PDB file of N, CA and C and ligand atoms in Angstrom:
ATOM      1  N   MET A 442      11.880   0.985 -15.367  1.00 94.00           N
ATOM      2  CA  MET A 442      11.800   0.485 -13.991  1.00 94.00           C
ATOM      3  C   MET A 442      11.655   1.643 -13.007  1.00 94.00           C
ATOM      4  N   LEU A 443      10.890   1.444 -11.986  1.00 97.00           N
ATOM      5  CA  LEU A 443      10.798   2.450 -10.944  1.00 97.00           C
ATOM      6  C   LEU A 443      10.950   1.772  -9.592  1.00 97.00           C
ATOM      7  N   ASN A 444      11.299   2.572  -8.613  1.00 98.00           N
ATOM      8  CA  ASN A 444      11.573   2.043  -7.283  1.00 98.00           C
ATOM      9  C   ASN A 444      10.403   2.291  -6.341  1.00 98.00           C
ATOM     10  N   VAL A 445      10.175   1.312  -5.490  1.00 98.00           N
ATOM     11  CA  VAL A 445       9.172   1.438  -4.441  1.00 98.00           C
ATOM     12  C   VAL A 445       9.857   1.121  -3.124  1.00 98.00           C
ATOM     13  N   LEU A 446       9.653   1.965  -2.136  1.00 98.00           N
ATOM     14  CA  LEU A 446      10.240   1.728  -0.816  1.00 98.00           C
ATOM     15  C   LEU A 446       9.147   1.272   0.140  1.00 98.00           C
ATOM     16  N   PHE A 447       9.296   0.052   0.640  1.00 98.00           N
ATOM     17  CA  PHE A 447       8.359  -0.461   1.627  1.00 98.00           C
ATOM     18  C   PHE A 447       8.961  -0.332   3.015  1.00 98.00           C
ATOM     19  N   VAL A 448       8.139   0.075   3.960  1.00 97.00           N
ATOM     20  CA  VAL A 448       8.545   0.079   5.358  1.00 97.00           C
ATOM     21  C   VAL A 448       7.678  -0.971   6.051  1.00 97.00           C
ATOM     22  N   THR A 449       8.329  -1.986   6.587  1.00 96.00           N
ATOM     23  CA  THR A 449       7.576  -3.087   7.183  1.00 96.00           C
ATOM     24  C   THR A 449       6.975  -2.666   8.520  1.00 96.00           C
ATOM     25  N   ALA A 450       6.092  -3.505   9.039  1.00 93.00           N
ATOM     26  CA  ALA A 450       5.461  -3.230  10.328  1.00 93.00           C
ATOM     27  C   ALA A 450       6.504  -3.105  11.431  1.00 93.00           C
ATOM     28  N   GLU A 451       7.629  -3.778  11.242  1.00 92.00           N
ATOM     29  CA  GLU A 451       8.705  -3.722  12.243  1.00 92.00           C
ATOM     30  C   GLU A 451       9.635  -2.536  12.016  1.00 92.00           C
ATOM     31  N   GLY A 452       9.445  -1.807  10.924  1.00 94.00           N
ATOM     32  CA  GLY A 452      10.232  -0.606  10.677  1.00 94.00           C
ATOM     33  C   GLY A 452      11.423  -0.802   9.754  1.00 94.00           C
ATOM     34  N   SER A 453      11.634  -2.013   9.229  1.00 96.00           N
ATOM     35  CA  SER A 453      12.752  -2.142   8.288  1.00 96.00           C
ATOM     36  C   SER A 453      12.328  -1.687   6.899  1.00 96.00           C
ATOM     37  N   LYS A 454      13.313  -1.260   6.131  1.00 97.00           N
ATOM     38  CA  LYS A 454      13.037  -0.723   4.808  1.00 97.00           C
ATOM     39  C   LYS A 454      13.458  -1.708   3.738  1.00 97.00           C
ATOM     40  N   VAL A 455      12.580  -1.894   2.764  1.00 98.00           N
ATOM     41  CA  VAL A 455      12.835  -2.825   1.672  1.00 98.00           C
ATOM     42  C   VAL A 455      12.531  -2.093   0.366  1.00 98.00           C
ATOM     43  N   THR A 456      13.518  -2.053  -0.515  1.00 98.00           N
ATOM     44  CA  THR A 456      13.291  -1.420  -1.810  1.00 98.00           C
ATOM     45  C   THR A 456      12.983  -2.490  -2.843  1.00 98.00           C
ATOM     46  N   ALA A 457      11.976  -2.225  -3.660  1.00 98.00           N
ATOM     47  CA  ALA A 457      11.615  -3.146  -4.729  1.00 98.00           C
ATOM     48  C   ALA A 457      11.575  -2.372  -6.037  1.00 98.00           C
ATOM     49  N   GLN A 458      11.762  -3.096  -7.139  1.00 98.00           N
ATOM     50  CA  GLN A 458      11.646  -2.469  -8.442  1.00 98.00           C
ATOM     51  C   GLN A 458      10.401  -2.969  -9.134  1.00 98.00           C
ATOM     52  N   ALA A 459       9.807  -2.092  -9.920  1.00 98.00           N
ATOM     53  CA  ALA A 459       8.567  -2.446 -10.592  1.00 98.00           C
ATOM     54  C   ALA A 459       8.542  -1.845 -11.984  1.00 98.00           C
ATOM     55  N   GLU A 460       7.795  -2.488 -12.862  1.00 97.00           N
ATOM     56  CA  GLU A 460       7.551  -1.946 -14.193  1.00 97.00           C
ATOM     57  C   GLU A 460       6.395  -0.962 -14.091  1.00 97.00           C
ATOM     58  N   PRO A 461       6.418   0.099 -14.891  1.00 97.00           N
ATOM     59  CA  PRO A 461       5.232   0.955 -14.940  1.00 97.00           C
ATOM     60  C   PRO A 461       4.009   0.121 -15.332  1.00 97.00           C
ATOM     61  N   GLY A 462       2.904   0.385 -14.681  1.00 98.00           N
ATOM     62  CA  GLY A 462       1.692  -0.389 -14.954  1.00 98.00           C
ATOM     63  C   GLY A 462       1.467  -1.510 -13.975  1.00 98.00           C
ATOM     64  N   ALA A 463       2.489  -1.832 -13.164  1.00 98.00           N
ATOM     65  CA  ALA A 463       2.333  -2.898 -12.176  1.00 98.00           C
ATOM     66  C   ALA A 463       1.420  -2.429 -11.050  1.00 98.00           C
ATOM     67  N   ARG A 464       0.731  -3.373 -10.456  1.00 98.00           N
ATOM     68  CA  ARG A 464      -0.106  -3.087  -9.294  1.00 98.00           C
ATOM     69  C   ARG A 464       0.767  -3.095  -8.052  1.00 98.00           C
ATOM     70  N   LEU A 465       0.537  -2.112  -7.199  1.00 98.00           N
ATOM     71  CA  LEU A 465       1.334  -2.028  -5.977  1.00 98.00           C
ATOM     72  C   LEU A 465       1.224  -3.308  -5.149  1.00 98.00           C
ATOM     73  N   LEU A 466       0.048  -3.912  -5.111  1.00 98.00           N
ATOM     74  CA  LEU A 466      -0.133  -5.148  -4.338  1.00 98.00           C
ATOM     75  C   LEU A 466       0.834  -6.232  -4.803  1.00 98.00           C
ATOM     76  N   GLU A 467       0.934  -6.402  -6.123  1.00 97.00           N
ATOM     77  CA  GLU A 467       1.795  -7.467  -6.637  1.00 97.00           C
ATOM     78  C   GLU A 467       3.273  -7.186  -6.361  1.00 97.00           C
ATOM     79  N   VAL A 468       3.628  -5.920  -6.457  1.00 98.00           N
ATOM     80  CA  VAL A 468       5.011  -5.548  -6.177  1.00 98.00           C
ATOM     81  C   VAL A 468       5.335  -5.816  -4.709  1.00 98.00           C
ATOM     82  N   ALA A 469       4.395  -5.484  -3.840  1.00 98.00           N
ATOM     83  CA  ALA A 469       4.598  -5.704  -2.410  1.00 98.00           C
ATOM     84  C   ALA A 469       4.745  -7.192  -2.107  1.00 98.00           C
ATOM     85  N   GLN A 470       3.887  -7.994  -2.701  1.00 97.00           N
ATOM     86  CA  GLN A 470       3.967  -9.444  -2.466  1.00 97.00           C
ATOM     87  C   GLN A 470       5.280  -9.997  -3.005  1.00 97.00           C
ATOM     88  N   GLY A 471       5.693  -9.490  -4.159  1.00 97.00           N
ATOM     89  CA  GLY A 471       6.946  -9.934  -4.750  1.00 97.00           C
ATOM     90  C   GLY A 471       8.144  -9.593  -3.882  1.00 97.00           C
ATOM     91  N   ALA A 472       7.998  -8.514  -3.094  1.00 98.00           N
ATOM     92  CA  ALA A 472       9.085  -8.089  -2.215  1.00 98.00           C
ATOM     93  C   ALA A 472       8.984  -8.760  -0.848  1.00 98.00           C
ATOM     94  N   GLY A 473       8.018  -9.660  -0.701  1.00 97.00           N
ATOM     95  CA  GLY A 473       7.903 -10.421   0.536  1.00 97.00           C
ATOM     96  C   GLY A 473       7.082  -9.742   1.615  1.00 97.00           C
ATOM     97  N   MET A 474       6.336  -8.716   1.234  1.00 97.00           N
ATOM     98  CA  MET A 474       5.490  -8.048   2.233  1.00 97.00           C
ATOM     99  C   MET A 474       4.271  -8.925   2.530  1.00 97.00           C
ATOM    100  N   PRO A 475       3.861  -8.980   3.808  1.00 95.00           N
ATOM    101  CA  PRO A 475       2.786  -9.901   4.190  1.00 95.00           C
ATOM    102  C   PRO A 475       1.386  -9.360   3.898  1.00 95.00           C
ATOM    103  N   LEU A 476       1.122  -9.045   2.648  1.00 95.00           N
ATOM    104  CA  LEU A 476      -0.214  -8.596   2.266  1.00 95.00           C
ATOM    105  C   LEU A 476      -0.928  -9.770   1.608  1.00 95.00           C
ATOM    106  N   GLU A 477      -2.082 -10.129   2.144  1.00 94.00           N
ATOM    107  CA  GLU A 477      -2.750 -11.313   1.616  1.00 94.00           C
ATOM    108  C   GLU A 477      -3.394 -11.052   0.264  1.00 94.00           C
ATOM    109  N   GLY A 478      -4.045  -9.907   0.132  1.00 95.00           N
ATOM    110  CA  GLY A 478      -4.715  -9.629  -1.142  1.00 95.00           C
ATOM    111  C   GLY A 478      -5.709 -10.710  -1.497  1.00 95.00           C
ATOM    112  N   THR A 479      -6.508 -11.109  -0.530  1.00 95.00           N
ATOM    113  CA  THR A 479      -7.357 -12.293  -0.667  1.00 95.00           C
ATOM    114  C   THR A 479      -8.270 -12.262  -1.890  1.00 95.00           C
ATOM    115  N   CYS A 480      -8.803 -11.097  -2.200  1.00 96.00           N
ATOM    116  CA  CYS A 480      -9.788 -11.061  -3.295  1.00 96.00           C
ATOM    117  C   CYS A 480      -9.136 -10.717  -4.628  1.00 96.00           C
ATOM    118  N   GLU A 481      -7.830 -10.594  -4.650  1.00 92.00           N
ATOM    119  CA  GLU A 481      -7.081 -10.351  -5.882  1.00 92.00           C
ATOM    120  C   GLU A 481      -7.567  -9.129  -6.643  1.00 92.00           C
ATOM    121  N   GLY A 482      -7.821  -8.065  -5.905  1.00 95.00           N
ATOM    122  CA  GLY A 482      -8.123  -6.800  -6.565  1.00 95.00           C
ATOM    123  C   GLY A 482      -9.594  -6.545  -6.842  1.00 95.00           C
ATOM    124  N   GLN A 483     -10.461  -7.360  -6.281  1.00 95.00           N
ATOM    125  CA  GLN A 483     -11.894  -7.185  -6.535  1.00 95.00           C
ATOM    126  C   GLN A 483     -12.536  -6.195  -5.559  1.00 95.00           C
ATOM    127  N   MET A 484     -11.741  -5.611  -4.673  1.00 95.00           N
ATOM    128  CA  MET A 484     -12.239  -4.720  -3.633  1.00 95.00           C
ATOM    129  C   MET A 484     -13.305  -5.393  -2.772  1.00 95.00           C
ATOM    130  N   ALA A 485     -13.058  -6.646  -2.436  1.00 95.00           N
ATOM    131  CA  ALA A 485     -13.973  -7.401  -1.598  1.00 95.00           C
ATOM    132  C   ALA A 485     -13.304  -7.825  -0.296  1.00 95.00           C
ATOM    133  N   CYS A 486     -12.117  -7.316  -0.042  1.00 94.00           N
ATOM    134  CA  CYS A 486     -11.450  -7.598   1.211  1.00 94.00           C
ATOM    135  C   CYS A 486     -10.695  -6.323   1.565  1.00 94.00           C
ATOM    136  N   SER A 487      -9.952  -6.319   2.645  1.00 94.00           N
ATOM    137  CA  SER A 487      -9.107  -5.139   2.875  1.00 94.00           C
ATOM    138  C   SER A 487      -7.722  -5.602   3.293  1.00 94.00           C
ATOM    139  N   THR A 488      -7.369  -6.809   2.885  1.00 95.00           N
ATOM    140  CA  THR A 488      -6.100  -7.391   3.310  1.00 95.00           C
ATOM    141  C   THR A 488      -4.920  -6.853   2.507  1.00 95.00           C
ATOM    142  N   CYS A 489      -5.195  -5.953   1.583  1.00 96.00           N
ATOM    143  CA  CYS A 489      -4.102  -5.349   0.828  1.00 96.00           C
ATOM    144  C   CYS A 489      -3.856  -3.913   1.289  1.00 96.00           C
ATOM    145  N   HIS A 490      -4.422  -3.568   2.442  1.00 97.00           N
ATOM    146  CA  HIS A 490      -4.309  -2.207   2.980  1.00 97.00           C
ATOM    147  C   HIS A 490      -2.859  -1.804   3.232  1.00 97.00           C
ATOM    148  N   VAL A 491      -2.478  -0.627   2.744  1.00 98.00           N
ATOM    149  CA  VAL A 491      -1.167  -0.058   3.039  1.00 98.00           C
ATOM    150  C   VAL A 491      -1.350   1.408   3.430  1.00 98.00           C
ATOM    151  N   ILE A 492      -0.327   1.950   4.058  1.00 97.00           N
ATOM    152  CA  ILE A 492      -0.346   3.363   4.429  1.00 97.00           C
ATOM    153  C   ILE A 492       0.708   4.072   3.575  1.00 97.00           C
ATOM    154  N   VAL A 493       0.251   4.980   2.747  1.00 98.00           N
ATOM    155  CA  VAL A 493       1.144   5.683   1.825  1.00 98.00           C
ATOM    156  C   VAL A 493       1.745   6.888   2.544  1.00 98.00           C
ATOM    157  N   ALA A 494       3.042   7.126   2.316  1.00 98.00           N
ATOM    158  CA  ALA A 494       3.674   8.314   2.903  1.00 98.00           C
ATOM    159  C   ALA A 494       2.916   9.556   2.422  1.00 98.00           C
ATOM    160  N   PRO A 495       2.662  10.515   3.322  1.00 97.00           N
ATOM    161  CA  PRO A 495       1.806  11.662   2.970  1.00 97.00           C
ATOM    162  C   PRO A 495       2.236  12.396   1.703  1.00 97.00           C
ATOM    163  N   ASP A 496       3.533  12.586   1.486  1.00 96.00           N
ATOM    164  CA  ASP A 496       3.993  13.298   0.293  1.00 96.00           C
ATOM    165  C   ASP A 496       3.576  12.586  -0.988  1.00 96.00           C
ATOM    166  N   TRP A 497       3.507  11.270  -0.901  1.00 98.00           N
ATOM    167  CA  TRP A 497       3.162  10.463  -2.078  1.00 98.00           C
ATOM    168  C   TRP A 497       1.670  10.279  -2.214  1.00 98.00           C
ATOM    169  N   PHE A 498       0.993  10.264  -1.104  1.00 98.00           N
ATOM    170  CA  PHE A 498      -0.456  10.073  -1.128  1.00 98.00           C
ATOM    171  C   PHE A 498      -1.115  11.098  -2.052  1.00 98.00           C
ATOM    172  N   ASP A 499      -0.623  12.337  -1.977  1.00 96.00           N
ATOM    173  CA  ASP A 499      -1.225  13.409  -2.770  1.00 96.00           C
ATOM    174  C   ASP A 499      -1.001  13.239  -4.267  1.00 96.00           C
ATOM    175  N   LYS A 500      -0.041  12.406  -4.642  1.00 97.00           N
ATOM    176  CA  LYS A 500       0.243  12.190  -6.062  1.00 97.00           C
ATOM    177  C   LYS A 500      -0.611  11.075  -6.663  1.00 97.00           C
ATOM    178  N   LEU A 501      -1.309  10.347  -5.822  1.00 97.00           N
ATOM    179  CA  LEU A 501      -2.115   9.227  -6.308  1.00 97.00           C
ATOM    180  C   LEU A 501      -3.481   9.714  -6.763  1.00 97.00           C
ATOM    181  N   PRO A 502      -4.055   9.024  -7.758  1.00 96.00           N
ATOM    182  CA  PRO A 502      -5.449   9.327  -8.085  1.00 96.00           C
ATOM    183  C   PRO A 502      -6.311   9.035  -6.862  1.00 96.00           C
ATOM    184  N   PRO A 503      -7.343   9.814  -6.621  1.00 96.00           N
ATOM    185  CA  PRO A 503      -8.150   9.596  -5.415  1.00 96.00           C
ATOM    186  C   PRO A 503      -8.818   8.225  -5.406  1.00 96.00           C
ATOM    187  N   ALA A 504      -9.091   7.740  -4.203  1.00 97.00           N
ATOM    188  CA  ALA A 504      -9.764   6.449  -4.049  1.00 97.00           C
ATOM    189  C   ALA A 504     -11.215   6.552  -4.494  1.00 97.00           C
ATOM    190  N   SER A 505     -11.703   5.457  -5.050  1.00 97.00           N
ATOM    191  CA  SER A 505     -13.116   5.402  -5.428  1.00 97.00           C
ATOM    192  C   SER A 505     -13.960   5.216  -4.169  1.00 97.00           C
ATOM    193  N   MET A 506     -15.261   5.408  -4.323  1.00 96.00           N
ATOM    194  CA  MET A 506     -16.184   5.188  -3.200  1.00 96.00           C
ATOM    195  C   MET A 506     -16.075   3.762  -2.670  1.00 96.00           C
ATOM    196  N   GLU A 507     -15.970   2.806  -3.600  1.00 96.00           N
ATOM    197  CA  GLU A 507     -15.873   1.398  -3.184  1.00 96.00           C
ATOM    198  C   GLU A 507     -14.619   1.174  -2.355  1.00 96.00           C
ATOM    199  N   GLU A 508     -13.522   1.802  -2.797  1.00 97.00           N
ATOM    200  CA  GLU A 508     -12.277   1.630  -2.044  1.00 97.00           C
ATOM    201  C   GLU A 508     -12.418   2.249  -0.659  1.00 97.00           C
ATOM    202  N   GLU A 509     -12.993   3.429  -0.575  1.00 96.00           N
ATOM    203  CA  GLU A 509     -13.186   4.071   0.727  1.00 96.00           C
ATOM    204  C   GLU A 509     -14.016   3.184   1.649  1.00 96.00           C
ATOM    205  N   ASP A 510     -15.048   2.571   1.084  1.00 95.00           N
ATOM    206  CA  ASP A 510     -15.914   1.709   1.890  1.00 95.00           C
ATOM    207  C   ASP A 510     -15.144   0.522   2.448  1.00 95.00           C
ATOM    208  N   MET A 511     -14.282  -0.081   1.618  1.00 95.00           N
ATOM    209  CA  MET A 511     -13.510  -1.220   2.093  1.00 95.00           C
ATOM    210  C   MET A 511     -12.481  -0.776   3.128  1.00 95.00           C
ATOM    211  N   LEU A 512     -11.907   0.398   2.927  1.00 95.00           N
ATOM    212  CA  LEU A 512     -10.901   0.886   3.876  1.00 95.00           C
ATOM    213  C   LEU A 512     -11.513   1.095   5.257  1.00 95.00           C
ATOM    214  N   ASP A 513     -12.802   1.444   5.277  1.00 93.00           N
ATOM    215  CA  ASP A 513     -13.469   1.630   6.566  1.00 93.00           C
ATOM    216  C   ASP A 513     -13.410   0.355   7.403  1.00 93.00           C
ATOM    217  N   LEU A 514     -13.260  -0.785   6.724  1.00 91.00           N
ATOM    218  CA  LEU A 514     -13.276  -2.074   7.431  1.00 91.00           C
ATOM    219  C   LEU A 514     -11.872  -2.540   7.813  1.00 91.00           C
ATOM    220  N   ALA A 515     -10.860  -1.858   7.331  1.00 92.00           N
ATOM    221  CA  ALA A 515      -9.495  -2.298   7.594  1.00 92.00           C
ATOM    222  C   ALA A 515      -9.049  -1.844   8.989  1.00 92.00           C
ATOM    223  N   ALA A 516      -8.088  -2.581   9.544  1.00 87.00           N
ATOM    224  CA  ALA A 516      -7.531  -2.218  10.844  1.00 87.00           C
ATOM    225  C   ALA A 516      -6.458  -1.151  10.661  1.00 87.00           C
ATOM    226  N   ASP A 517      -6.299  -0.300  11.666  1.00 88.00           N
ATOM    227  CA  ASP A 517      -5.211   0.697  11.659  1.00 88.00           C
ATOM    228  C   ASP A 517      -5.275   1.672  10.481  1.00 88.00           C
ATOM    229  N   VAL A 518      -6.466   2.018  10.064  1.00 94.00           N
ATOM    230  CA  VAL A 518      -6.589   2.913   8.915  1.00 94.00           C
ATOM    231  C   VAL A 518      -6.152   4.324   9.304  1.00 94.00           C
ATOM    232  N   THR A 519      -5.438   4.977   8.393  1.00 95.00           N
ATOM    233  CA  THR A 519      -5.022   6.363   8.604  1.00 95.00           C
ATOM    234  C   THR A 519      -5.532   7.216   7.450  1.00 95.00           C
ATOM    235  N   ARG A 520      -5.256   8.501   7.530  1.00 95.00           N
ATOM    236  CA  ARG A 520      -5.707   9.427   6.486  1.00 95.00           C
ATOM    237  C   ARG A 520      -5.111   9.078   5.130  1.00 95.00           C
ATOM    238  N   THR A 521      -3.944   8.476   5.127  1.00 97.00           N
ATOM    239  CA  THR A 521      -3.286   8.168   3.856  1.00 97.00           C
ATOM    240  C   THR A 521      -3.322   6.673   3.542  1.00 97.00           C
ATOM    241  N   SER A 522      -4.289   5.977   4.107  1.00 97.00           N
ATOM    242  CA  SER A 522      -4.445   4.549   3.796  1.00 97.00           C
ATOM    243  C   SER A 522      -5.007   4.366   2.394  1.00 97.00           C
ATOM    244  N   ARG A 523      -4.560   3.311   1.736  1.00 98.00           N
ATOM    245  CA  ARG A 523      -5.112   2.933   0.427  1.00 98.00           C
ATOM    246  C   ARG A 523      -5.132   1.408   0.328  1.00 98.00           C
ATOM    247  N   LEU A 524      -5.916   0.924  -0.633  1.00 98.00           N
ATOM    248  CA  LEU A 524      -5.864  -0.490  -0.972  1.00 98.00           C
ATOM    249  C   LEU A 524      -4.815  -0.642  -2.066  1.00 98.00           C
ATOM    250  N   SER A 525      -3.780  -1.428  -1.780  1.00 98.00           N
ATOM    251  CA  SER A 525      -2.669  -1.487  -2.728  1.00 98.00           C
ATOM    252  C   SER A 525      -3.065  -2.119  -4.059  1.00 98.00           C
ATOM    253  N   CYS A 526      -4.139  -2.905  -4.072  1.00 98.00           N
ATOM    254  CA  CYS A 526      -4.554  -3.517  -5.346  1.00 98.00           C
ATOM    255  C   CYS A 526      -5.145  -2.477  -6.287  1.00 98.00           C
ATOM    256  N   GLN A 527      -5.440  -1.299  -5.758  1.00 98.00           N
ATOM    257  CA  GLN A 527      -6.050  -0.268  -6.596  1.00 98.00           C
ATOM    258  C   GLN A 527      -5.029   0.751  -7.080  1.00 98.00           C
ATOM    259  N   ILE A 528      -3.778   0.559  -6.720  1.00 98.00           N
ATOM    260  CA  ILE A 528      -2.762   1.534  -7.097  1.00 98.00           C
ATOM    261  C   ILE A 528      -1.917   0.985  -8.232  1.00 98.00           C
ATOM    262  N   GLU A 529      -1.975   1.679  -9.354  1.00 97.00           N
ATOM    263  CA  GLU A 529      -1.160   1.314 -10.503  1.00 97.00           C
ATOM    264  C   GLU A 529       0.058   2.212 -10.500  1.00 97.00           C
ATOM    265  N   LEU A 530       1.220   1.586 -10.579  1.00 98.00           N
ATOM    266  CA  LEU A 530       2.458   2.359 -10.521  1.00 98.00           C
ATOM    267  C   LEU A 530       2.761   2.986 -11.879  1.00 98.00           C
ATOM    268  N   THR A 531       3.175   4.233 -11.849  1.00 97.00           N
ATOM    269  CA  THR A 531       3.566   4.951 -13.060  1.00 97.00           C
ATOM    270  C   THR A 531       4.931   5.579 -12.805  1.00 97.00           C
ATOM    271  N   GLU A 532       5.531   6.092 -13.846  1.00 96.00           N
ATOM    272  CA  GLU A 532       6.836   6.756 -13.693  1.00 96.00           C
ATOM    273  C   GLU A 532       6.772   7.870 -12.657  1.00 96.00           C
ATOM    274  N   ALA A 533       5.622   8.536 -12.598  1.00 96.00           N
ATOM    275  CA  ALA A 533       5.471   9.658 -11.670  1.00 96.00           C
ATOM    276  C   ALA A 533       5.567   9.200 -10.215  1.00 96.00           C
ATOM    277  N   LEU A 534       5.404   7.899  -9.996  1.00 98.00           N
ATOM    278  CA  LEU A 534       5.425   7.371  -8.629  1.00 98.00           C
ATOM    279  C   LEU A 534       6.772   6.731  -8.286  1.00 98.00           C
ATOM    280  N   ASP A 535       7.774   6.958  -9.122  1.00 98.00           N
ATOM    281  CA  ASP A 535       9.107   6.414  -8.854  1.00 98.00           C
ATOM    282  C   ASP A 535       9.611   6.937  -7.511  1.00 98.00           C
ATOM    283  N   GLY A 536       9.914   6.005  -6.606  1.00 98.00           N
ATOM    284  CA  GLY A 536      10.397   6.391  -5.281  1.00 98.00           C
ATOM    285  C   GLY A 536       9.327   6.398  -4.209  1.00 98.00           C
ATOM    286  N   ILE A 537       8.114   6.036  -4.577  1.00 98.00           N
ATOM    287  CA  ILE A 537       6.999   6.069  -3.615  1.00 98.00           C
ATOM    288  C   ILE A 537       7.325   5.256  -2.362  1.00 98.00           C
ATOM    289  N   GLU A 538       6.896   5.766  -1.222  1.00 98.00           N
ATOM    290  CA  GLU A 538       7.157   5.120   0.063  1.00 98.00           C
ATOM    291  C   GLU A 538       5.838   4.668   0.679  1.00 98.00           C
ATOM    292  N   VAL A 539       5.812   3.410   1.068  1.00 98.00           N
ATOM    293  CA  VAL A 539       4.582   2.785   1.529  1.00 98.00           C
ATOM    294  C   VAL A 539       4.850   2.015   2.817  1.00 98.00           C
ATOM    295  N   GLN A 540       4.028   2.247   3.807  1.00 97.00           N
ATOM    296  CA  GLN A 540       4.168   1.534   5.082  1.00 97.00           C
ATOM    297  C   GLN A 540       3.202   0.348   5.113  1.00 97.00           C
ATOM    298  N   ILE A 541       3.705  -0.790   5.539  1.00 96.00           N
ATOM    299  CA  ILE A 541       2.850  -1.964   5.703  1.00 96.00           C
ATOM    300  C   ILE A 541       2.276  -1.930   7.117  1.00 96.00           C
ATOM    301  N   PRO A 542       0.962  -1.894   7.264  1.00 94.00           N
ATOM    302  CA  PRO A 542       0.396  -1.865   8.619  1.00 94.00           C
ATOM    303  C   PRO A 542       0.629  -3.210   9.299  1.00 94.00           C
ATOM    304  N   GLY A 543       0.746  -3.201  10.604  1.00 81.00           N
ATOM    305  CA  GLY A 543       0.991  -4.463  11.295  1.00 81.00           C
ATOM    306  C   GLY A 543       0.204  -4.575  12.576  1.00 81.00           C
ATOM    307  N   VAL A 544      -0.313  -5.752  12.819  1.00 62.00           N
ATOM    308  CA  VAL A 544      -1.085  -5.960  14.033  1.00 62.00           C
ATOM    309  C   VAL A 544      -0.171  -5.922  15.251  1.00 62.00           C
ATOM    310  N   SER A 545       1.115  -6.172  15.036  1.00 48.00           N
ATOM    311  CA  SER A 545       2.024  -6.244  16.181  1.00 48.00           C
ATOM    312  C   SER A 545       2.670  -4.901  16.474  1.00 48.00           C
ATOM    313  N   ARG A 546       2.147  -3.837  15.852  1.00 46.00           N
ATOM    314  CA  ARG A 546       2.836  -2.559  15.916  1.00 46.00           C
ATOM    315  C   ARG A 546       3.022  -2.041  17.347  1.00 46.00           C
ATOM    316  N   ASP A 547       2.065  -2.311  18.198  1.00 50.00           N
ATOM    317  CA  ASP A 547       2.138  -1.766  19.561  1.00 50.00           C
ATOM    318  C   ASP A 547       2.827  -2.718  20.532  1.00 50.00           C
ATOM    319  N   MET A 548       3.297  -3.846  20.028  1.00 49.00           N
ATOM    320  CA  MET A 548       3.964  -4.789  20.918  1.00 49.00           C
ATOM    321  C   MET A 548       5.464  -4.569  20.857  1.00 49.00           C
ATOM    322  N   GLN A 549       6.111  -4.927  21.933  1.00 51.00           N
ATOM    323  CA  GLN A 549       7.573  -4.863  21.944  1.00 51.00           C
ATOM    324  C   GLN A 549       8.114  -6.001  21.078  1.00 51.00           C
ATOM    325  N   ILE A 550       8.989  -5.674  20.160  1.00 49.00           N
ATOM    326  CA  ILE A 550       9.600  -6.710  19.337  1.00 49.00           C
ATOM    327  C   ILE A 550      10.891  -7.149  20.025  1.00 49.00           C
ATOM    328  N   GLY A 551      11.089  -8.447  20.085  1.00 47.00           N
ATOM    329  CA  GLY A 551      12.304  -8.964  20.718  1.00 47.00           C
ATOM    330  C   GLY A 551      12.158  -8.876  22.171  1.00 47.00           C
TER     331      GLY A 551
HETATM  332  S1  FES B1783      -6.928  -7.438  -2.695  1.00 71.55           S
HETATM  333 FE1  FES B1783      -8.912  -7.376  -1.843  1.00 71.55          FE
HETATM  334  S2  FES B1783      -9.354  -5.266  -1.767  1.00 71.55           S
HETATM  335 FE2  FES B1783      -7.341  -5.338  -2.547  1.00 71.55          FE
END
């Protein structure tokens, strides 16, 4: 088992556990993160977009051209954005921290 730390759009932290080999998208959905993942990993949408903490981003295999192209279409893309359906969790990623992008990020909450 390995741990994944999600930071929601509102800034709360949620830790989830995953088996090695699990897709980050599925782990995020299992933890209640609002990622639609509409195309179920076919790289035909960008609704599984997440922002990986910079320290962890460098540990991931680089994105494919197709993934980069889809990321260009996502909202709030940053240098460390990835499509979570393309990230396979391994032991080396135990503790990875991932931010969920949110459309409400610039609004006052409450
Ligand atoms: S689920 Fe559609 S690109 Fe990841």
